[in-house]
Short mmCIF file of C-alpha atoms and ligand atoms in Angstrom, two decimals:
data_model
loop_
_atom_site.label_atom_id
_atom_site.label_comp_id
_atom_site.label_asym_id
_atom_site.label_seq_id
_atom_site.Cartn_x
_atom_site.Cartn_y
_atom_site.Cartn_z
CA MET A 1 -130.81 -58.90 -16.76
CA SER A 2 -129.41 -56.51 -19.33
CA ALA A 3 -127.21 -54.55 -16.94
CA PRO A 4 -125.19 -57.51 -15.64
CA ALA A 5 -124.92 -58.85 -19.16
CA ASP A 6 -123.54 -55.53 -20.38
CA THR A 7 -121.16 -55.36 -17.46
CA ARG A 8 -119.88 -58.81 -18.22
CA SER A 9 -119.53 -57.95 -21.86
CA ASP A 10 -117.51 -54.82 -21.07
CA ALA A 11 -115.33 -56.75 -18.70
CA ALA A 12 -114.90 -59.53 -21.22
CA SER A 13 -113.31 -57.14 -23.69
CA ALA A 14 -110.52 -56.55 -21.14
CA VAL A 15 -110.20 -60.13 -19.96
CA HIS A 16 -106.68 -61.48 -20.08
CA ASP A 17 -106.18 -65.11 -21.01
CA LEU A 18 -103.43 -65.53 -18.45
CA VAL A 19 -101.80 -63.42 -15.77
CA LEU A 20 -98.46 -64.43 -14.27
CA THR A 21 -98.55 -62.76 -10.88
CA GLY A 22 -95.98 -61.65 -8.36
CA GLY A 23 -92.77 -62.92 -9.93
CA ARG A 24 -89.44 -61.15 -10.31
CA VAL A 25 -89.66 -60.01 -13.90
CA LEU A 26 -86.21 -59.82 -15.42
CA ASP A 27 -86.52 -58.27 -18.87
CA PRO A 28 -83.23 -56.54 -19.72
CA ALA A 29 -84.47 -55.34 -23.11
CA ASN A 30 -87.10 -53.21 -21.41
CA GLY A 31 -84.98 -52.30 -18.40
CA ILE A 32 -87.24 -54.20 -16.01
CA ASP A 33 -86.02 -56.03 -12.92
CA GLY A 34 -88.61 -56.16 -10.15
CA ARG A 35 -91.89 -57.53 -8.94
CA TYR A 36 -94.43 -57.30 -11.75
CA ASP A 37 -97.46 -59.07 -13.16
CA VAL A 38 -97.39 -60.13 -16.82
CA ALA A 39 -100.60 -60.64 -18.78
CA VAL A 40 -101.04 -62.64 -21.98
CA THR A 41 -104.01 -62.34 -24.34
CA ASP A 42 -104.47 -63.90 -27.77
CA GLY A 43 -100.92 -65.19 -27.67
CA ARG A 44 -99.41 -61.77 -27.06
CA ILE A 45 -98.08 -59.87 -24.07
CA SER A 46 -101.06 -57.67 -23.15
CA ALA A 47 -99.72 -55.94 -20.04
CA VAL A 48 -96.70 -55.71 -17.76
CA ALA A 49 -97.46 -53.79 -14.57
CA PRO A 50 -96.83 -53.87 -10.82
CA SER A 51 -100.35 -55.20 -10.37
CA ILE A 52 -102.80 -56.41 -13.01
CA GLU A 53 -106.27 -56.64 -11.49
CA GLY A 54 -109.45 -57.47 -13.30
CA PRO A 55 -110.71 -60.61 -14.91
CA ALA A 56 -108.42 -63.28 -16.27
CA THR A 57 -109.18 -66.77 -17.52
CA GLU A 58 -106.18 -68.10 -15.59
CA ARG A 59 -103.78 -66.76 -13.01
CA ILE A 60 -100.48 -68.41 -12.11
CA ASP A 61 -98.82 -67.37 -8.88
CA CYS A 62 -95.14 -66.76 -9.70
CA THR A 63 -94.17 -65.45 -6.27
CA GLY A 64 -90.54 -66.28 -5.61
CA ARG A 65 -89.94 -67.17 -9.24
CA LEU A 66 -88.12 -65.50 -12.13
CA VAL A 67 -90.32 -64.43 -15.03
CA LEU A 68 -88.03 -64.17 -18.05
CA PRO A 69 -88.38 -63.64 -21.77
CA GLY A 70 -88.34 -67.07 -23.39
CA LEU A 71 -84.71 -68.16 -23.45
CA VAL A 72 -82.74 -67.91 -26.70
CA GLU A 73 -79.96 -70.43 -27.23
CA GLY A 74 -77.18 -68.98 -29.35
CA HIS A 75 -75.22 -72.18 -29.97
CA THR A 76 -76.44 -75.76 -30.07
CA HIS A 77 -76.42 -78.97 -32.14
CA ILE A 78 -79.90 -80.24 -32.94
CA PHE A 79 -79.69 -82.13 -36.23
CA GLU A 80 -81.00 -85.33 -34.69
CA HIS A 81 -80.76 -88.64 -36.59
CA VAL A 82 -78.47 -87.17 -39.25
CA SER A 83 -75.59 -85.93 -37.10
CA LYS A 84 -74.10 -88.22 -34.50
CA VAL A 85 -74.04 -85.19 -32.18
CA GLY A 86 -77.58 -84.03 -32.85
CA ALA A 87 -79.87 -83.63 -29.84
CA ASN A 88 -83.63 -83.41 -30.11
CA PRO A 89 -84.51 -79.70 -30.13
CA VAL A 90 -87.81 -80.09 -28.33
CA GLU A 91 -86.53 -82.34 -25.55
CA ALA A 92 -83.19 -80.60 -25.14
CA HIS A 93 -84.45 -77.03 -25.48
CA LEU A 94 -88.12 -76.17 -25.83
CA ARG A 95 -89.22 -78.38 -22.94
CA ARG A 96 -86.40 -76.86 -20.85
CA GLY A 97 -87.44 -73.25 -21.37
CA VAL A 98 -85.64 -72.39 -24.64
CA VAL A 99 -88.03 -71.10 -27.29
CA ALA A 100 -85.48 -70.20 -29.98
CA ALA A 101 -82.15 -71.86 -30.76
CA ALA A 102 -79.38 -71.49 -33.30
CA ASP A 103 -77.80 -74.66 -34.61
CA ALA A 104 -74.06 -74.00 -34.84
CA GLY A 105 -72.87 -75.67 -37.98
CA THR A 106 -74.33 -79.14 -37.62
CA ALA A 107 -75.93 -78.65 -41.02
CA GLY A 108 -73.95 -77.71 -44.13
CA ALA A 109 -75.25 -76.77 -47.55
CA SER A 110 -75.67 -80.38 -48.69
CA THR A 111 -77.69 -81.39 -45.63
CA PHE A 112 -79.57 -78.13 -45.06
CA ALA A 113 -82.71 -79.21 -46.91
CA ALA A 114 -83.10 -82.14 -44.50
CA PHE A 115 -82.36 -79.89 -41.53
CA LYS A 116 -85.09 -77.51 -42.62
CA LYS A 117 -87.66 -80.20 -43.37
CA PHE A 118 -87.07 -82.55 -40.43
CA VAL A 119 -85.82 -80.23 -37.68
CA VAL A 120 -86.78 -76.61 -38.27
CA GLU A 121 -90.29 -77.00 -39.62
CA PRO A 122 -91.80 -79.61 -37.26
CA SER A 123 -90.13 -78.34 -34.08
CA GLY A 124 -92.76 -75.91 -32.83
CA MET A 125 -89.98 -73.56 -31.79
CA ARG A 126 -87.88 -70.98 -33.64
CA ILE A 127 -84.75 -72.61 -35.06
CA LEU A 128 -81.95 -70.73 -36.80
CA SER A 129 -78.69 -71.85 -38.37
CA PHE A 130 -75.06 -70.89 -38.46
CA LEU A 131 -74.48 -72.87 -41.64
CA ASN A 132 -71.29 -74.90 -41.68
CA VAL A 133 -68.94 -73.66 -44.42
CA SER A 134 -68.28 -77.31 -45.25
CA VAL A 135 -71.14 -78.67 -47.32
CA LEU A 136 -71.00 -81.78 -45.11
CA GLY A 137 -71.76 -80.03 -41.84
CA LEU A 138 -70.86 -81.73 -38.59
CA ILE A 139 -72.05 -85.27 -39.15
CA ASP A 140 -69.49 -87.29 -37.21
CA PHE A 141 -66.87 -85.92 -34.80
CA ARG A 142 -64.39 -88.61 -35.81
CA PHE A 143 -64.02 -87.14 -39.29
CA GLY A 144 -63.34 -83.42 -39.41
CA GLU A 145 -65.59 -81.80 -41.98
CA LEU A 146 -62.77 -79.72 -43.51
CA LEU A 147 -60.00 -82.34 -43.60
CA ASN A 148 -60.90 -82.40 -47.24
CA PRO A 149 -60.76 -78.63 -47.86
CA ASP A 150 -62.69 -79.06 -51.11
CA THR A 151 -65.83 -79.52 -49.01
CA LEU A 152 -65.83 -75.75 -48.48
CA VAL A 153 -67.95 -74.68 -51.44
CA ALA A 154 -68.68 -70.98 -51.22
CA GLU A 155 -71.36 -70.95 -53.92
CA ASP A 156 -73.35 -73.66 -52.16
CA ALA A 157 -73.21 -71.95 -48.78
CA LEU A 158 -74.18 -68.62 -50.32
CA GLN A 159 -77.08 -70.13 -52.23
CA VAL A 160 -78.54 -71.80 -49.14
CA ALA A 161 -78.19 -68.58 -47.17
CA GLU A 162 -79.79 -66.54 -49.92
CA GLU A 163 -82.72 -68.94 -50.25
CA ASN A 164 -83.30 -69.22 -46.50
CA PRO A 165 -82.80 -65.80 -44.95
CA GLU A 166 -85.35 -66.54 -42.21
CA ILE A 167 -83.20 -69.46 -40.98
CA VAL A 168 -79.55 -68.91 -41.94
CA LYS A 169 -78.18 -66.14 -39.74
CA GLY A 170 -74.46 -66.75 -40.11
CA PHE A 171 -71.77 -69.28 -40.97
CA LYS A 172 -69.65 -71.57 -38.85
CA ILE A 173 -66.12 -72.88 -39.14
CA ARG A 174 -64.53 -75.22 -36.63
CA LEU A 175 -60.91 -74.23 -36.43
CA SER A 176 -59.53 -77.15 -34.45
CA GLU A 177 -56.57 -79.25 -35.47
CA ASP A 178 -58.74 -82.31 -35.96
CA VAL A 179 -61.07 -80.42 -38.32
CA VAL A 180 -58.81 -78.29 -40.53
CA PRO A 181 -55.44 -79.31 -42.02
CA SER A 182 -53.02 -77.26 -39.95
CA ASP A 183 -51.22 -75.89 -43.00
CA GLN A 184 -54.50 -74.63 -44.49
CA TRP A 185 -56.35 -73.00 -41.62
CA ARG A 186 -55.59 -69.47 -42.78
CA THR A 187 -56.87 -70.14 -46.29
CA LEU A 188 -60.02 -71.81 -45.01
CA LEU A 189 -60.66 -69.02 -42.51
CA GLU A 190 -60.19 -66.39 -45.21
CA LYS A 191 -62.59 -68.20 -47.55
CA SER A 192 -65.15 -68.46 -44.74
CA LEU A 193 -64.84 -64.77 -43.96
CA ALA A 194 -65.37 -64.01 -47.64
CA ILE A 195 -68.58 -66.06 -47.61
CA GLY A 196 -69.81 -64.08 -44.63
CA GLU A 197 -68.80 -60.83 -46.27
CA GLN A 198 -70.67 -61.65 -49.45
CA ALA A 199 -73.82 -62.75 -47.59
CA GLY A 200 -73.64 -59.90 -45.10
CA LEU A 201 -73.67 -62.39 -42.22
CA PRO A 202 -71.31 -63.10 -39.32
CA LEU A 203 -68.88 -65.98 -39.07
CA MET A 204 -68.76 -68.08 -35.90
CA VAL A 205 -65.29 -69.51 -35.28
CA HIS A 206 -64.91 -72.51 -32.99
CA ILE A 207 -61.67 -72.35 -31.00
CA GLY A 208 -60.02 -74.85 -28.65
CA GLU A 209 -56.98 -76.61 -30.06
CA THR A 210 -56.58 -74.17 -32.94
CA PRO A 211 -53.42 -74.82 -34.98
CA GLU A 212 -51.92 -71.54 -33.75
CA PRO A 213 -52.50 -69.14 -30.83
CA LEU A 214 -55.49 -66.81 -30.69
CA THR A 215 -53.20 -63.88 -31.40
CA GLU A 216 -52.90 -65.34 -34.92
CA VAL A 217 -56.65 -65.96 -35.32
CA LEU A 218 -58.29 -62.86 -33.83
CA PRO A 219 -56.90 -60.26 -36.27
CA TYR A 220 -58.85 -61.93 -39.07
CA LEU A 221 -62.23 -61.38 -37.41
CA ARG A 222 -64.50 -58.44 -38.13
CA PRO A 223 -66.99 -56.69 -35.86
CA GLY A 224 -69.94 -59.06 -35.39
CA ASP A 225 -67.95 -62.23 -35.98
CA ILE A 226 -68.07 -64.66 -33.07
CA ILE A 227 -65.49 -66.65 -31.15
CA ALA A 228 -67.19 -69.78 -29.77
CA HIS A 229 -65.98 -71.49 -26.58
CA CYS A 230 -64.49 -68.39 -24.95
CA TYR A 231 -63.92 -70.25 -21.66
CA THR A 232 -62.33 -73.36 -23.14
CA GLY A 233 -59.50 -74.82 -21.12
CA LYS A 234 -57.85 -76.27 -24.20
CA PRO A 235 -54.54 -74.96 -25.53
CA TYR A 236 -54.57 -71.43 -26.99
CA ASN A 237 -57.44 -70.20 -24.83
CA ILE A 238 -58.22 -66.60 -23.89
CA LEU A 239 -55.90 -66.46 -20.86
CA VAL A 240 -52.19 -65.87 -20.63
CA ASP A 241 -50.64 -66.06 -17.16
CA GLY A 242 -54.12 -66.28 -15.64
CA LYS A 243 -55.32 -63.04 -17.23
CA VAL A 244 -57.43 -62.27 -20.30
CA GLN A 245 -54.79 -61.62 -22.90
CA PRO A 246 -54.60 -58.18 -24.53
CA ALA A 247 -55.40 -59.52 -28.01
CA VAL A 248 -58.77 -60.77 -26.71
CA ALA A 249 -59.61 -57.45 -25.08
CA GLU A 250 -58.60 -55.64 -28.28
CA ALA A 251 -60.80 -57.91 -30.40
CA ARG A 252 -63.75 -57.28 -28.10
CA ALA A 253 -63.13 -53.54 -28.20
CA ARG A 254 -63.49 -53.54 -31.97
CA GLY A 255 -66.70 -55.57 -31.93
CA VAL A 256 -65.71 -59.24 -32.10
CA LEU A 257 -68.22 -61.24 -30.03
CA PHE A 258 -67.48 -64.06 -27.58
CA ASP A 259 -69.80 -67.03 -27.05
CA SER A 260 -69.49 -69.20 -23.93
CA ALA A 261 -70.65 -72.43 -25.67
CA HIS A 262 -70.06 -74.83 -22.78
CA GLY A 263 -70.12 -78.10 -24.74
CA LYS A 264 -68.72 -81.44 -23.76
CA SER A 265 -65.16 -80.19 -23.48
CA ASN A 266 -65.10 -76.39 -23.65
CA LEU A 267 -66.02 -74.90 -20.29
CA SER A 268 -63.17 -74.71 -17.80
CA PHE A 269 -63.98 -73.16 -14.45
CA ASP A 270 -60.26 -72.37 -14.14
CA VAL A 271 -60.52 -70.17 -17.24
CA ALA A 272 -64.03 -68.77 -16.71
CA ARG A 273 -63.57 -67.80 -13.05
CA PRO A 274 -60.63 -65.40 -13.48
CA ALA A 275 -62.06 -64.07 -16.76
CA ILE A 276 -65.42 -63.29 -15.14
CA ALA A 277 -63.64 -61.77 -12.14
CA GLU A 278 -61.96 -59.40 -14.61
CA GLY A 279 -65.39 -58.55 -16.01
CA PHE A 280 -64.97 -60.64 -19.15
CA LEU A 281 -68.55 -61.93 -19.60
CA PRO A 282 -69.64 -63.75 -22.76
CA ASP A 283 -71.57 -61.72 -25.34
CA ILE A 284 -73.66 -64.85 -25.89
CA ALA A 285 -74.32 -67.18 -22.96
CA SER A 286 -74.95 -70.51 -24.64
CA SER A 287 -74.83 -74.19 -23.82
CA ASP A 288 -73.49 -75.85 -26.99
CA THR A 289 -75.89 -78.66 -26.17
CA SER A 290 -75.46 -81.82 -28.23
CA GLY A 291 -76.29 -85.49 -28.18
CA ARG A 292 -72.91 -86.00 -26.52
CA ASN A 293 -73.50 -83.75 -23.53
CA TRP A 294 -77.18 -83.22 -22.79
CA ARG A 295 -77.02 -85.91 -20.12
CA GLY A 296 -73.93 -84.22 -18.69
CA PRO A 297 -71.89 -82.16 -18.25
CA VAL A 298 -74.07 -79.60 -20.06
CA PHE A 299 -77.63 -80.86 -19.43
CA ASP A 300 -79.31 -77.73 -20.84
CA LEU A 301 -79.07 -73.96 -21.23
CA LEU A 302 -80.41 -73.11 -17.78
CA THR A 303 -77.83 -75.37 -16.15
CA SER A 304 -75.08 -73.77 -18.24
CA LEU A 305 -76.28 -70.33 -17.13
CA SER A 306 -76.33 -71.40 -13.49
CA LYS A 307 -72.63 -72.27 -13.70
CA LEU A 308 -71.78 -68.80 -15.00
CA VAL A 309 -73.77 -67.25 -12.14
CA ALA A 310 -71.99 -69.50 -9.64
CA LEU A 311 -68.67 -68.34 -11.12
CA GLY A 312 -69.58 -64.75 -10.29
CA ALA A 313 -71.47 -63.40 -13.30
CA PRO A 314 -74.46 -61.24 -12.29
CA LEU A 315 -77.77 -63.00 -13.05
CA PRO A 316 -79.34 -60.04 -14.93
CA GLU A 317 -76.28 -59.83 -17.19
CA ILE A 318 -76.41 -63.54 -17.93
CA ILE A 319 -80.16 -63.44 -18.65
CA LYS A 320 -79.57 -60.55 -21.06
CA ARG A 321 -77.00 -62.67 -22.87
CA ALA A 322 -79.42 -65.58 -23.17
CA THR A 323 -82.45 -63.52 -24.27
CA ILE A 324 -82.34 -60.16 -26.02
CA ASP A 325 -78.68 -60.19 -27.05
CA PRO A 326 -78.80 -63.44 -29.04
CA ALA A 327 -82.30 -62.51 -30.29
CA ARG A 328 -80.87 -59.33 -31.80
CA LEU A 329 -77.83 -61.13 -33.15
CA LEU A 330 -80.09 -63.69 -34.82
CA GLY A 331 -82.47 -61.06 -36.15
CA ILE A 332 -85.53 -62.38 -34.32
CA ALA A 333 -86.08 -59.63 -31.76
CA ASP A 334 -88.77 -58.13 -34.00
CA GLU A 335 -90.66 -61.44 -33.70
CA GLY A 336 -90.92 -60.83 -29.98
CA TYR A 337 -88.01 -63.06 -28.96
CA GLY A 338 -85.80 -61.94 -26.11
CA ALA A 339 -88.18 -59.44 -24.49
CA LEU A 340 -91.54 -59.14 -22.75
CA THR A 341 -92.82 -56.23 -24.80
CA VAL A 342 -96.54 -55.41 -24.76
CA GLY A 343 -98.09 -56.22 -28.12
CA ASN A 344 -95.46 -58.76 -29.14
CA PRO A 345 -95.90 -62.57 -29.22
CA ALA A 346 -95.69 -63.98 -25.70
CA HIS A 347 -92.47 -65.96 -25.39
CA VAL A 348 -92.03 -66.47 -21.66
CA THR A 349 -89.96 -68.73 -19.41
CA VAL A 350 -90.80 -68.82 -15.69
CA VAL A 351 -88.00 -70.28 -13.61
CA GLU A 352 -87.87 -71.50 -10.05
CA GLU A 353 -84.60 -71.67 -8.14
CA VAL A 354 -84.67 -75.08 -6.50
CA GLY A 355 -81.82 -74.99 -4.03
CA GLU A 356 -78.24 -75.63 -5.06
CA GLN A 357 -76.36 -78.47 -6.64
CA LEU A 358 -72.83 -79.59 -7.41
CA LEU A 359 -72.16 -79.21 -11.14
CA PRO A 360 -69.16 -80.24 -13.26
CA ASP A 361 -67.22 -78.36 -15.90
CA ALA A 362 -65.59 -80.13 -18.84
CA ALA A 363 -62.36 -80.79 -16.93
CA GLY A 364 -63.89 -82.67 -14.02
CA ASN A 365 -63.94 -79.74 -11.58
CA SER A 366 -67.12 -79.04 -9.64
CA ILE A 367 -68.92 -75.97 -8.38
CA VAL A 368 -71.95 -75.39 -6.17
CA ALA A 369 -74.49 -73.64 -8.37
CA PRO A 370 -78.13 -72.62 -8.14
CA ARG A 371 -80.48 -75.07 -9.80
CA TYR A 372 -82.85 -73.30 -12.18
CA GLU A 373 -85.93 -75.24 -13.11
CA PRO A 374 -88.41 -74.05 -15.77
CA VAL A 375 -91.94 -74.24 -14.39
CA THR A 376 -94.04 -72.38 -16.97
CA VAL A 377 -93.01 -71.91 -20.60
CA LEU A 378 -94.97 -70.12 -23.32
CA HIS A 379 -94.06 -70.02 -27.00
CA ALA A 380 -96.21 -67.49 -28.86
CA GLY A 381 -98.62 -67.72 -25.96
CA ALA A 382 -98.97 -71.51 -26.17
CA PRO A 383 -98.01 -73.46 -23.05
CA VAL A 384 -95.16 -75.95 -23.42
CA ASP A 385 -94.90 -79.23 -21.50
CA ILE A 386 -91.84 -79.19 -19.25
CA VAL A 387 -89.52 -82.17 -19.06
CA PRO A 388 -87.71 -82.82 -15.75
CA TRP A 389 -84.05 -81.97 -15.32
CA ARG A 390 -81.73 -84.75 -16.49
CA GLY A 391 -78.99 -84.22 -13.95
CA LEU A 392 -77.97 -86.01 -10.78
CA GLY A 393 -78.30 -89.41 -12.41
CA ALA A 394 -81.95 -88.84 -13.28
ZN1 ZN B 401 -70.74 -76.35 -30.95
#
């Protein structure tokens, strides 16, 4: 009896909890795109190899599916119950394959404590913040948070950032005409940049209906600062005469980042298509999900990504921009986010392509796009319940 018992004991020491077999592993951080098995043990990635034999508590056949690092959402609005635009982070993101998400300015310094206590801590996912430079945050779209410029209180923003370095990863200003007094946008932008400078964090700048053209805005931004809504069809967008304007290319060349941030009204296929054809991909591929759009036209991050792929962006490039790139930007790559690296916590999203579907942009145009459906999601090795796609009138 002893020999079999010993054999089993030896084998047990190498038993994987879970092996995801036969999928197309797309892990840009590790330069992997091909058919691999991925093993998970004790909540961590224990092996990535063409074939993982040997004992495993569970095997999931991923043949024909994409095995991705858990998706990282670089721009969303998830301050539910406090903001009128807040979506539920678990329903809108975690249960749709997104394991980490950055709230883009829904919380400001005066509401951050509630955001941390009621959203970040109970979520079961990794939530970050681009803290709104207005202490009010984005509570109600009808009342721009900087129409009273006194709500920009640098000391408050800096204090919250200093006390919450694990959550606050940057600052956010919405630079639209209905948010900032048009004669004060330069002052408010300069103050916001100074806050970022002092904290050593980037500033995310929301464009679309800015008071003046992008050529006036872009020179202010530093390497690492972010333009959100790079494919907006609103006035003063990135195109001039159907081409990406030189000022945008120059800003990118010196390190300014561009975030796709679909949103309710900021993805125009007529802007994104020619920009992508020129090779102008977003640095961050994000959804800008909110309570106003998660039942359309955005639905979720995977649906937003599928539109970019349908517009001509290569899938591996888009996955990179929704995994390791935002993970690095948000400073969470060393927590295992954005990559399937052996030894790191297992954040995994397995996706099935379920045919094609007709999807809208924000201007009412449609495109035939692949439908990506999450089928297996792990956050730190723990399986997540999937919620069905909300599109097509579901
Ligand atoms: Zn937004």
